[in-house]
Each structure stands twice: as C-alpha cells, then as structure tokens.
Amino acid sequence: MSETLVTFAGVVAGYGGGDVLKGVDFEVRPGGVTCIVGPNGSGKSTLLKTVSGLVRPRLGEIHFKGENLVGLSPRDILKKGIVQVPQNHSLFREMTVEQNVELGAFLERDRRVVAQRLATIREMFPIVAERAHDKAGSLSGGQQRLVEFARCLMLEPELVILDEPSMGLDPKTLKVMFGTIRMMRDAGRTILLVEQNARQALKMAERGVVLENGKVRLTGSGMEVLHNPEIGALYLGGSLEEARRPRP
Amino acid sequence: MNATALLSAAKDGILTGAVYALMASGLTLIFGVMDIINLAQGTFVVLAAYLSYALQVHWHIDLFVGLLITTPAMFIIGVVIERVFIARLKGPDRTGMSILVTYAVWLLIEGTLDLVFSSNDVQLQGWYVPKSFTIGAIHFGYIYVAGFLLAALLLGALYFMLYRTRFGVSVRASLADQTSAALVGIDVKRVSTITFGLGAAVTAAGGMIYGATNAFNASSSYDLISRLLTIIVLGGMGSLGGALLAGIVMVFIGDMVGVIWSPIWSTTAYFVVLVLVLLWRPQGLFGKVQARVA
Ligand SMILES: Nc1ncnc2c1ncn2[C@@H]1O[C@H](COP(=O)(O)OP(=O)(O)OP(=O)(O)O)[C@@H](O)[C@H]1O
Ligand SMILES: [Mg+2]
C-alpha cells in the first residue's frame, strides 16, 4: 500500500498577478487528519483550491494515489473522491436544505442510491431533516456549515478538504463541528483541514503543516507542530525567520 | 379614452409582449448564468427572421414548419459563438468585455445580413398573416395569437427545463454561484455553452413572429436590442417571470400612449415607467435584492 494519499511537488500557483504559492512540497498520508495552519494570506485556501481544481498550478504536480491532478476539472477531481467545503459559505441560498444536500450527489445518477445516502445523512445531521424544506439562506451561519458538511458526504468521498470550517461558530457548534470531523475520520476518510483555531485542530490532527508566505515552513505530528516554540511567534505576528534569528 | 382602446392595448400587450419576453428570456438566462450581456441578441432575432425568410423564398417552406430548421440552426450558431468568442472571457472584467465582444459579433452579423439581403425592408408571408377574427370589438390577428401561443409554449418549456430537469438544476446552481456549482461537480463551462445556445435558439420563434408582424431589415436589431435590454432591466435580471411581465407592460404602455396622445410618445412613456420602477425597485420587478456574492 502506498504511504501517501496526496503528494504536493513544487506547487506554484496564483491568480494572475504574482505567485501566491511559491513551491509547496508535502505529503498527506491516508487516513487521519492533516491540519494546515498559517497566518492570513499565507496561501492556505489557495493551496486547497489547487487540490479541488478551482486554481490550476502554474508549475508543479499534485498526485492523488499516484495520479497527477493538475489540469483536471473540479468535476473530474470530485469523481476521484475528493470533495471540498470552501471557506466562504457555498450553499445555494434559494434552494431548500434538502435540495442542497441532494446536490452533493449531483454526480450520482442512481436515484435510489441518492435516497439511501440522504437517509443516512439525515441521521448523522438532524438539522437536514428538521429544516429539510426551508431555504438554505434562512439558516444561521453555523447551521449552514453543518449542512455543507452533510452535503460533502453525499458522494462518500475518500478525501475531505475543509477550509476553516470553524469560522464564526459558537463554542457549542464548534464542538459539534470538531466531533463531526472526528466522525468522518473514524469512518475512514482522510481529512485535509485548514484551521485558524490552531490549538484545537492540531490536537486532533495526526499531521500538522505550517504554511508561511506561500511555502511550507514546518511539518510534523500535530503535537510537534503545536508545541514548536516558533509557532507562537508566527501567530503573534512575527515570521519564523524572525523567531529563528538569535536574540541580542 | 374608451374601453375598446384599453382592451385592445391590453390584448396587444399580452400577445406581443409574450413574444418579446421570449426573445428576452435568452438574454436574461445568459446574463444570469454567465454574467454576459449579449448585445447580439437583437441581431440574432433579425438573423432568425432572415433564415425563415430564406427558407420561405427559396424552398417555399411554411414559417412554422421552418422553425424545425431555424431553431436548431440558431442553437448551433449560439454554441459556436459562445465557444469562439465568449468562452475566452474570464475573470472579474468579463461582463464589461462581453459588451464589447458581443457588439463586435452584432456588427459582424448585421454587416453580413446587409450584404446578403440588401437593406430593403422585407416581411415574412403566409396565408394566415393578414387574417384575423373579432371578439366583441377587438380584432385578433391570427399571427399574433399564434405568436403568443408559441411564446407561451416555449417559455413554459424553458420553465419546465429550469425547475424539473437535472440540466435545470445545474443551470440554477450555476446561476447562483459558479464556484459552488463547480464544487458539486457541475460542468459550468458546458452549462454556459448550452445556455447560450438556448438563448439563441429561442430567437428562432421570436424572430419568425417578429418578421411576420413587422417589416424589417438588418438594422432592425437596434430597436430590438433596446427593447430587450429594457425588458430584462424592468423584469429583473435572471427572471423569466419578470421578463414576461415586463414585455407585456412595455407593449401595453406603448399602445395606450399611442392611442391617447400619439405614437411618437410611446417609447418615451415606457422609459418613464422604467425609470420610476427602478427608483422604487432598483433590482427590477422580480430581481433578487442581494447581488451575487463574488
Ligand atoms: N480570487 C483571488 N484573486 C486574486 N487574489 C487572490 C484571490 N484569492 C486570494 N488571493 C490572494 O492570494 C493570497 C493568499 O490568499 P489565501 O486566500 O490563499 O490565503 P489564506 O491563507 O487562506 O488566508 P486566510 O487565513 O485569510 O483565509 C492573498 O494575498 C490574497 O490576496
Ligand atoms: Mg483562507
């Protein structure tokens, strides 16, 4: 069995003006949670978008189970079992909660399979049943996040990419959210997570990756990254380079 | 003002307005899904009318039978134009760019039509074109009634497609948010191309009715596009129901003012109503309040 699920090799990407990712190399192992942390604007979301096909790298390769994803459309990447919940809310506000969740299985043409999965999802996420016929736009931010989680599981993905899922959640919903991530992991899915809530996320994560200014500055187990003295400096606004510099 | 004039204007509004709404539905769908303002929509209508004309003159094909040829033809023309000119437009400036590009397409088509058919006015013929029947004191031209039925049928079909089919789901999702649509596996590029094709295809029926009820030449596209644009602004971008209501209102007001004062004021009156409505509802009658989140 291969030891890595996703391999980033020299990934350079941006939005037309200058590179945001400046040569990213790291590996995601199958199973478990890999958590990417880093300051705002360091390119975390951009990195996730290169996996889901929303941003096409200018250079480098991204291998998923040995196959290069670069150049594939988001649809083809989804077909390979990779699903992304983006940082911004992505429900279709004018459609109902149930319609949104069903859209998660847009690629599955067998209606019976979709109905079965929907039944399972309803049990995992009670809100999907409770608010089934309400417009998604009428839900609170936290409730929308849960529905997005529900939707992303409709294809039974192998790799789940979550971009700052905890943003704007109250402590109780936050707990539910982290519980849901653990549940996905325990069901055998691999999670690639970006979190500002670094402490909590790294505690749960098997692997931690620190991204700074478009480059990987540190990788290790979740605990190693969490207890690295340089991380504090990074989050207090300095950079790792400053932290490494000997103090006078 | 008498009741007959009012009823007659209401009849015109409903019968002819529905045909304009059909033409505008293409424009509004294309804008909704792609953020593209297709200035060439007016010239598509004229092109479709000339296609019906050519079939009639050269092969004696009846106008309604000809739709079986002109509708797929316009669909293919739309698809090709989208692939060649529109699909290349990307990024946040593409709405503005689309105005320039579709204007170029418009000039290209108009120039070609002018060369091929000359600038003399023509009108589509059929035994039913001059015929009418009367209910009370109101005259109903066959062609106007047929145009209304055709428009209602096609708008109904579009509505069914949008709300009852898998393709419709992908159109509505793309209309709401292209990124989110892509993330659930919708091929937004393909949806855009087909939508543009459908937007062009509806001009086949619209253009045939227009050509049978008006004398036209290649430059009729100017009058058409200004009507179509004002319909979608009044109705609300992206709304089929809005386009229908706005088309009816536009023709009704034009008729009423024409009867009460003078046809010279018809267009002006419509624009006054447009401005008043927009002051009250800037998003148009049926438009969504919240603009799309980028
Ligand atoms: N759609 C876009 N077009 C142009 N530039 C963009 C776009 N999205 C992001 N950027 C730029 O790319 C850089 C990295 O952005 P990115 O969203 O990847 O950062 P991030 O690490 O996810 O930050 P945050 O923690 O705030 O979510 C930023 O400088 C940003 O301005
Ligand atoms: Mg981000």
XYZ file of C-alpha atoms and ligand atoms in Angstrom:
574
model
C 0.000 0.000 0.000
C 1.213 3.470 -0.821
C 2.285 5.530 2.181
C 0.913 8.788 0.838
C -2.503 9.731 -0.450
C -1.664 13.195 -1.775
C 1.754 14.479 -2.745
C 2.448 18.137 -3.463
C 5.611 18.550 -5.513
C 6.883 22.067 -6.201
C 3.414 23.572 -6.499
C 3.482 27.178 -7.723
C 0.135 28.922 -8.183
C -1.545 32.312 -8.099
C -4.349 34.369 -9.559
C -2.623 36.051 -12.468
C -0.672 38.694 -10.567
C 2.352 37.160 -8.838
C 2.602 33.726 -7.276
C 0.758 33.034 -4.038
C 2.187 29.536 -3.617
C 5.915 29.577 -4.176
C 6.854 25.927 -4.404
C 4.889 23.828 -1.944
C 6.094 20.320 -1.083
C 4.450 17.992 1.414
C 2.536 14.776 1.710
C -0.836 13.802 3.079
C -0.949 10.269 4.494
C -4.055 8.164 4.069
C -6.480 8.201 6.991
C -6.460 10.737 9.775
C -6.449 14.494 9.841
C -3.779 16.669 8.287
C -4.069 20.232 9.508
C -2.594 23.240 7.720
C -2.066 26.369 9.787
C -0.543 29.709 8.915
C -1.201 33.429 9.028
C -3.883 35.151 6.984
C -2.902 35.475 3.369
C -0.225 32.797 3.553
C -1.959 30.847 0.778
C -3.803 28.131 2.709
C -7.055 28.488 0.796
C -5.166 28.756 -2.474
C -3.395 25.502 -1.689
C -6.695 23.721 -1.036
C -8.110 25.141 -4.266
C -5.259 23.622 -6.247
C -6.339 20.199 -4.998
C -10.019 20.645 -5.820
C -9.234 22.102 -9.239
C -10.513 25.630 -8.635
C -6.982 27.006 -9.085
C -4.623 25.469 -11.600
C -0.970 25.456 -10.532
C 1.439 27.222 -12.860
C 4.175 24.734 -12.012
C 4.488 21.518 -10.065
C 2.362 18.454 -9.611
C -0.247 17.179 -7.188
C -0.539 13.429 -7.061
C -3.568 11.645 -5.670
C -2.992 7.919 -5.339
C -0.193 8.254 -7.850
C -2.217 10.195 -10.417
C -1.494 13.818 -11.323
C -4.489 16.069 -10.620
C -3.090 19.194 -12.249
C -5.187 20.212 -15.234
C -8.248 18.187 -14.253
C -11.565 19.995 -13.862
C -13.215 20.253 -10.423
C -15.779 17.765 -11.698
C -13.166 15.159 -12.630
C -11.418 15.651 -9.307
C -14.698 15.196 -7.463
C -15.208 11.951 -9.375
C -11.925 10.702 -7.937
C -13.376 11.028 -4.443
C -12.049 14.435 -3.397
C -14.544 16.924 -2.048
C -14.031 20.459 -0.759
C -16.019 22.628 1.611
C -14.765 26.124 0.816
C -14.029 28.911 3.271
C -16.981 31.037 2.144
C -20.476 29.707 2.521
C -21.340 27.729 -0.548
C -24.951 26.598 -0.118
C -27.434 27.624 -2.772
C -29.449 30.070 -0.711
C -32.585 29.963 -2.844
C -32.792 26.175 -2.761
C -34.034 24.178 0.197
C -31.749 22.411 2.646
C -32.711 19.058 1.190
C -32.141 20.175 -2.389
C -28.721 21.411 -1.376
C -27.796 18.136 0.254
C -29.064 16.203 -2.766
C -26.888 18.369 -4.991
C -23.933 16.914 -3.111
C -24.700 13.732 -5.036
C -25.161 15.506 -8.376
C -22.709 13.077 -9.993
C -24.626 10.042 -8.724
C -27.354 9.304 -11.234
C -28.970 6.402 -9.394
C -31.885 7.948 -7.514
C -32.118 5.001 -5.104
C -28.503 5.412 -4.059
C -29.093 9.133 -3.512
C -32.179 8.403 -1.402
C -30.265 5.886 0.706
C -27.400 8.247 1.349
C -29.802 11.030 2.169
C -31.413 8.810 4.793
C -28.025 8.114 6.372
C -27.086 11.780 6.285
C -30.368 12.748 7.957
C -29.449 10.562 10.896
C -25.951 11.991 11.184
C -27.131 15.596 10.799
C -30.556 16.082 12.381
C -30.770 19.617 11.001
C -31.021 18.177 7.474
C -34.286 16.501 8.449
C -35.571 19.270 10.723
C -35.095 22.090 8.233
C -35.414 20.000 5.065
C -37.829 22.311 3.293
C -36.503 25.652 4.492
C -34.419 27.740 2.148
C -30.744 27.298 2.918
C -30.348 31.076 3.027
C -32.654 31.215 6.047
C -30.257 29.166 8.226
C -27.695 30.708 10.562
C -24.033 30.612 9.587
C -23.287 27.677 11.856
C -26.290 25.714 10.651
C -25.249 26.340 7.056
C -21.810 24.948 7.847
C -23.333 21.723 9.160
C -25.457 21.398 6.022
C -22.342 21.928 3.922
C -20.688 19.093 5.857
C -23.730 16.937 5.232
C -23.671 17.791 1.536
C -19.985 16.992 1.105
C -20.506 13.452 2.413
C -23.172 12.557 -0.151
C -20.593 11.146 -2.557
C -18.871 9.163 0.201
C -15.573 10.861 -0.562
C -12.158 9.476 0.212
C -10.520 12.851 0.856
C -12.446 15.668 2.521
C -10.956 19.152 2.258
C -12.245 21.643 4.823
C -11.292 25.321 4.689
C -11.710 26.989 8.088
C -14.911 25.176 8.994
C -14.997 26.719 12.469
C -15.210 30.293 11.258
C -17.962 32.144 13.085
C -19.185 29.186 15.142
C -20.228 29.500 18.803
C -18.472 27.169 21.308
C -21.265 24.613 21.254
C -21.462 24.376 17.466
C -17.678 24.352 17.399
C -17.752 21.182 19.492
C -20.296 19.615 17.182
C -18.137 20.562 14.251
C -14.957 19.051 15.630
C -16.971 15.982 16.633
C -18.173 15.679 13.053
C -14.621 15.872 11.741
C -13.604 13.061 14.113
C -16.591 11.064 12.953
C -15.537 11.469 9.318
C -12.026 10.398 10.212
C -13.260 7.377 12.148
C -15.324 6.395 9.138
C -12.043 6.056 7.290
C -11.949 9.298 5.371
C -8.816 11.360 5.071
C -9.260 14.964 6.169
C -7.215 17.889 4.900
C -8.089 20.767 7.163
C -7.212 24.442 7.343
C -7.931 25.979 10.734
C -7.397 29.277 12.489
C -8.445 27.522 15.647
C -4.958 26.042 15.555
C -4.648 24.714 19.077
C -7.795 22.629 18.978
C -7.259 21.470 15.414
C -3.629 20.453 15.874
C -4.507 18.475 18.994
C -6.838 16.376 16.912
C -4.574 16.171 13.871
C -2.168 13.351 13.111
C -0.122 15.686 10.952
C 0.454 19.434 11.092
C 1.759 21.666 8.330
C 2.739 25.294 8.749
C 2.406 27.444 5.669
C 4.011 30.847 5.616
C 4.151 33.206 2.684
C 3.380 30.508 0.148
C 5.883 27.968 1.436
C 5.824 25.076 3.871
C 7.907 26.113 6.871
C 7.341 23.176 9.154
C 5.757 19.754 9.157
C 5.410 17.187 11.895
C 2.892 15.415 14.022
C 0.074 17.590 15.272
C 1.604 17.754 18.736
C 5.082 18.568 17.428
C 3.759 21.489 15.449
C 1.588 22.630 18.309
C 4.461 22.679 20.788
C 7.029 24.122 18.457
C 8.183 27.342 20.117
C 8.390 29.118 16.779
C 4.679 28.692 16.105
C 3.776 31.102 18.866
C 5.990 33.725 17.300
C 4.348 33.175 13.942
C 0.910 33.680 15.376
C 1.922 36.711 17.337
C 2.587 38.398 14.048
C 6.266 37.680 13.533
C 7.637 35.263 10.983
C 9.532 32.066 11.592
C 12.648 33.698 10.255
C 12.458 36.376 12.940
C 11.850 33.742 15.587
C 14.865 31.765 14.472
C 17.108 34.777 14.488
C 19.216 34.763 17.654
C 18.095 37.390 20.064
C 20.539 40.039 21.159
C -60.174 57.156 -23.793
C -62.635 54.349 -24.370
C -62.856 50.788 -23.136
C -62.186 49.320 -26.568
C -58.855 51.114 -26.855
C -57.899 49.928 -23.385
C -58.854 46.320 -24.097
C -57.129 46.449 -27.433
C -53.932 47.723 -25.848
C -54.164 45.016 -23.194
C -54.580 42.416 -25.934
C -51.534 43.742 -27.800
C -49.595 43.852 -24.578
C -50.277 40.238 -23.790
C -49.952 38.821 -27.302
C -46.911 40.766 -28.471
C -45.352 41.245 -25.049
C -45.063 37.495 -24.626
C -43.080 37.262 -27.860
C -40.674 39.966 -26.685
C -40.424 38.169 -23.371
C -39.437 35.013 -25.207
C -36.646 36.856 -27.041
C -35.559 38.485 -23.787
C -35.572 35.188 -21.894
C -32.434 34.225 -23.797
C -30.747 37.437 -22.751
C -31.745 37.105 -19.124
C -30.667 33.451 -18.827
C -27.321 34.169 -20.439
C -26.728 37.062 -18.086
C -27.821 35.061 -15.070
C -25.625 32.052 -15.700
C -22.609 33.647 -17.345
C -22.530 37.324 -16.327
C -22.502 38.006 -20.052
C -24.553 40.808 -21.567
C -25.284 39.615 -25.062
C -25.761 42.737 -27.174
C -26.050 40.471 -30.212
C -29.442 39.126 -29.059
C -31.298 41.697 -31.197
C -29.341 40.756 -34.273
C -29.951 37.054 -33.507
C -33.670 37.831 -33.802
C -33.128 39.504 -37.158
C -30.855 36.685 -38.324
C -33.528 34.146 -37.371
C -36.149 36.177 -39.229
C -33.933 36.184 -42.335
C -33.415 32.421 -42.013
C -37.204 31.975 -42.065
C -37.306 34.390 -44.998
C -34.680 32.454 -46.963
C -36.449 29.131 -46.350
C -39.710 30.671 -47.476
C -38.403 32.397 -50.592
C -36.063 29.661 -51.820
C -37.800 26.480 -50.713
C -41.366 27.635 -50.054
C -41.221 26.300 -46.539
C -44.020 27.489 -44.276
C -42.940 29.786 -41.449
C -43.991 27.433 -38.663
C -42.562 24.340 -40.348
C -39.359 26.275 -40.918
C -38.919 26.616 -37.158
C -37.953 22.952 -37.106
C -34.888 24.012 -39.083
C -34.226 27.516 -37.781
C -34.435 26.597 -34.090
C -31.610 24.021 -34.185
C -29.715 26.281 -36.584
C -29.851 29.192 -34.127
C -28.867 26.849 -31.302
C -25.765 25.765 -33.211
C -24.910 29.349 -34.168
C -25.193 30.293 -30.485
C -22.976 27.404 -29.384
C -20.317 28.271 -31.955
C -20.327 31.953 -30.999
C -20.028 31.037 -27.334
C -17.108 28.677 -27.955
C -15.269 31.064 -30.267
C -15.855 34.437 -28.629
C -17.426 34.200 -25.187
C -15.730 31.217 -23.516
C -12.413 33.070 -23.713
C -13.657 35.853 -21.467
C -12.567 35.167 -17.927
C -12.084 36.942 -14.666
C -13.851 39.817 -12.987
C -13.860 42.088 -16.070
C -15.732 39.702 -18.274
C -19.121 41.385 -18.067
C -17.643 44.593 -19.442
C -15.591 42.719 -22.018
C -18.670 40.777 -23.098
C -20.372 44.018 -24.110
C -17.530 44.818 -26.497
C -17.218 41.285 -27.829
C -20.936 40.752 -28.407
C -21.128 44.197 -30.009
C -18.460 43.016 -32.450
C -20.481 39.845 -33.095
C -23.550 42.007 -33.669
C -21.752 44.199 -36.240
C -20.375 41.119 -37.963
C -23.809 39.503 -38.313
C -25.542 42.739 -39.220
C -22.963 43.568 -41.894
C -23.272 40.092 -43.377
C -27.077 40.243 -43.427
C -26.938 43.666 -45.055
C -24.643 42.314 -47.780
C -26.663 39.179 -48.420
C -30.198 40.556 -48.205
C -29.661 44.287 -49.027
C -31.069 46.974 -46.785
C -34.597 46.920 -48.285
C -37.357 46.071 -45.855
C -38.901 42.630 -46.145
C -41.736 40.923 -44.311
C -42.489 37.238 -43.850
C -45.567 35.943 -45.655
C -48.148 33.245 -45.056
C -51.843 32.852 -45.783
C -52.568 33.423 -42.107
C -50.523 36.601 -41.793
C -53.188 39.080 -42.931
C -56.113 37.131 -41.390
C -57.867 37.992 -38.169
C -61.002 37.266 -36.172
C -63.082 39.516 -33.972
C -64.399 39.113 -30.462
C -66.633 41.979 -29.422
C -64.945 44.974 -30.965
C -61.436 43.608 -30.624
C -59.515 42.247 -33.605
C -57.206 39.291 -33.128
C -54.660 38.730 -35.873
C -54.011 35.008 -36.428
C -50.275 35.519 -36.437
C -50.358 37.457 -33.174
C -52.378 34.751 -31.453
C -50.104 32.064 -32.867
C -47.068 34.059 -31.713
C -48.480 34.283 -28.227
C -49.216 30.564 -28.071
C -45.764 29.745 -29.366
C -44.117 32.090 -26.860
C -46.201 30.699 -24.005
C -45.332 27.152 -25.036
C -41.598 27.846 -25.298
C -41.447 29.894 -22.092
C -43.322 27.072 -20.389
C -40.809 24.587 -21.778
C -37.914 26.736 -20.540
C -39.537 26.948 -17.136
C -40.037 23.205 -17.033
C -36.436 22.672 -18.091
C -35.200 25.003 -15.348
C -37.258 23.618 -12.481
C -37.899 19.994 -13.350
C -34.793 18.619 -15.001
C -31.273 17.700 -13.988
C -29.901 20.167 -16.516
C -32.166 22.826 -14.993
C -30.686 22.166 -11.571
C -27.227 22.723 -12.978
C -28.362 25.944 -14.661
C -29.911 27.276 -11.447
C -26.870 26.302 -9.411
C -24.533 27.989 -11.891
C -26.833 30.987 -11.869
C -26.495 31.256 -8.100
C -22.764 30.645 -7.710
C -20.354 29.256 -10.293
C -17.711 28.181 -7.786
C -20.136 26.299 -5.578
C -21.678 24.729 -8.662
C -18.268 23.543 -9.840
C -17.566 22.070 -6.399
C -20.608 19.783 -6.558
C -19.485 18.524 -9.950
C -21.451 20.719 -12.316
C -19.626 21.389 -15.566
C -20.173 25.134 -15.555
C -18.466 25.619 -18.930
C -20.798 23.162 -20.611
C -23.824 24.671 -18.873
C -22.742 28.107 -20.118
C -22.354 26.929 -23.697
C -25.723 25.185 -23.761
C -27.428 28.138 -22.080
C -26.013 30.488 -24.690
C -27.230 28.099 -27.381
C -30.720 28.015 -25.852
C -30.698 31.802 -25.574
C -30.049 31.965 -29.300
C -32.484 29.141 -30.124
C -35.480 30.999 -28.668
C -34.886 33.798 -31.168
C -35.891 31.434 -33.983
C -39.562 31.537 -32.958
C -39.268 35.135 -31.743
C -37.669 36.272 -34.993
C -40.206 34.498 -37.160
C -43.146 36.137 -35.380
C -41.331 39.482 -35.395
C -40.652 39.175 -39.124
C -44.249 38.245 -39.883
C -45.660 41.166 -37.905
C -43.087 43.838 -38.848
C -41.250 44.899 -41.968
C -37.578 44.501 -41.116
C -34.056 44.827 -42.386
C -30.642 44.176 -40.918
C -30.641 47.350 -38.833
C -33.906 46.440 -37.070
C -31.569 44.961 -34.459
C -31.093 48.422 -32.875
C -34.739 48.821 -31.983
C -34.939 45.187 -30.871
C -31.974 45.169 -28.548
C -33.053 48.347 -26.789
C -36.460 46.795 -26.175
C -34.977 43.521 -24.967
C -32.500 45.197 -22.644
C -35.170 47.373 -21.085
C -37.373 44.306 -20.616
C -34.750 42.471 -18.610
C -33.862 45.564 -16.613
C -37.525 46.158 -15.784
C -38.254 42.486 -15.134
C -35.134 41.831 -13.103
C -32.007 40.159 -14.418
C -32.258 36.384 -14.487
C -36.036 36.168 -14.028
C -38.280 34.544 -16.663
C -41.494 35.655 -14.964
C -40.116 39.168 -14.723
C -39.326 39.198 -18.438
C -42.891 38.111 -19.222
C -44.474 40.817 -17.087
C -42.089 43.473 -18.372
C -42.701 42.513 -22.015
C -46.452 42.847 -21.522
C -46.122 46.153 -19.658
C -43.847 47.552 -22.346
C -46.207 46.863 -25.237
C -49.309 47.823 -23.241
C -47.943 51.200 -22.213
C -46.665 51.881 -25.708
C -50.094 51.130 -27.168
C -52.047 53.120 -24.608
C -49.907 56.200 -25.003
C -50.092 55.812 -28.760
C -53.880 55.862 -28.628
C -54.270 58.616 -26.036
C -51.580 61.013 -27.189
C -49.515 59.981 -30.145
C -47.346 57.004 -31.129
C -44.395 59.427 -31.004
C -44.577 59.300 -27.207
C -44.912 55.532 -26.894
C -41.252 54.752 -26.313
C -40.736 57.774 -24.076
C -43.643 56.757 -21.870
C -42.245 53.280 -21.477
C -38.886 54.649 -20.398
C -40.556 56.960 -17.882
C -42.230 53.912 -16.338
C -38.917 52.064 -16.396
C -37.154 54.858 -14.530
C -39.975 55.138 -11.974
C -39.938 51.391 -11.313
C -36.179 51.370 -10.934
C -36.338 54.216 -8.421
C -38.721 52.092 -6.387
C -37.066 48.722 -7.024
C -33.527 49.065 -8.381
C -33.280 45.307 -8.853
C -36.274 45.287 -11.249
C -39.709 43.806 -10.630
C -38.591 40.235 -9.967
C -34.863 40.668 -9.432
C -33.128 39.417 -6.314
C -32.303 42.117 -3.790
C -28.991 40.604 -2.901
C -26.445 40.817 -5.672
C -24.353 37.775 -6.348
C -21.504 37.302 -3.926
C -18.286 37.072 -5.895
N -9.599 35.187 -6.110
C -8.436 35.817 -5.872
N -7.935 36.680 -6.787
C -6.774 37.312 -6.576
N -6.005 37.163 -5.487
C -6.441 36.317 -4.539
C -7.675 35.598 -4.683
N -7.848 34.835 -3.586
C -6.789 35.049 -2.804
N -5.937 35.933 -3.370
C -4.658 36.394 -2.803
O -3.855 35.275 -2.521
C -3.183 35.436 -1.290
C -3.423 34.212 -0.420
O -4.803 34.077 -0.198
P -5.433 32.821 0.514
O -6.904 33.020 0.482
O -4.895 31.589 -0.081
O -4.875 32.987 1.988
P -5.281 32.212 3.308
O -4.021 31.683 3.866
O -6.360 31.255 3.040
O -5.789 33.395 4.226
P -6.988 33.413 5.301
O -6.412 32.854 6.557
O -7.301 34.850 5.462
O -8.111 32.605 4.778
C -3.682 36.727 -0.680
O -2.679 37.701 -0.846
C -4.888 37.078 -1.471
O -4.966 38.479 -1.658
Mg -8.287 31.068 3.580
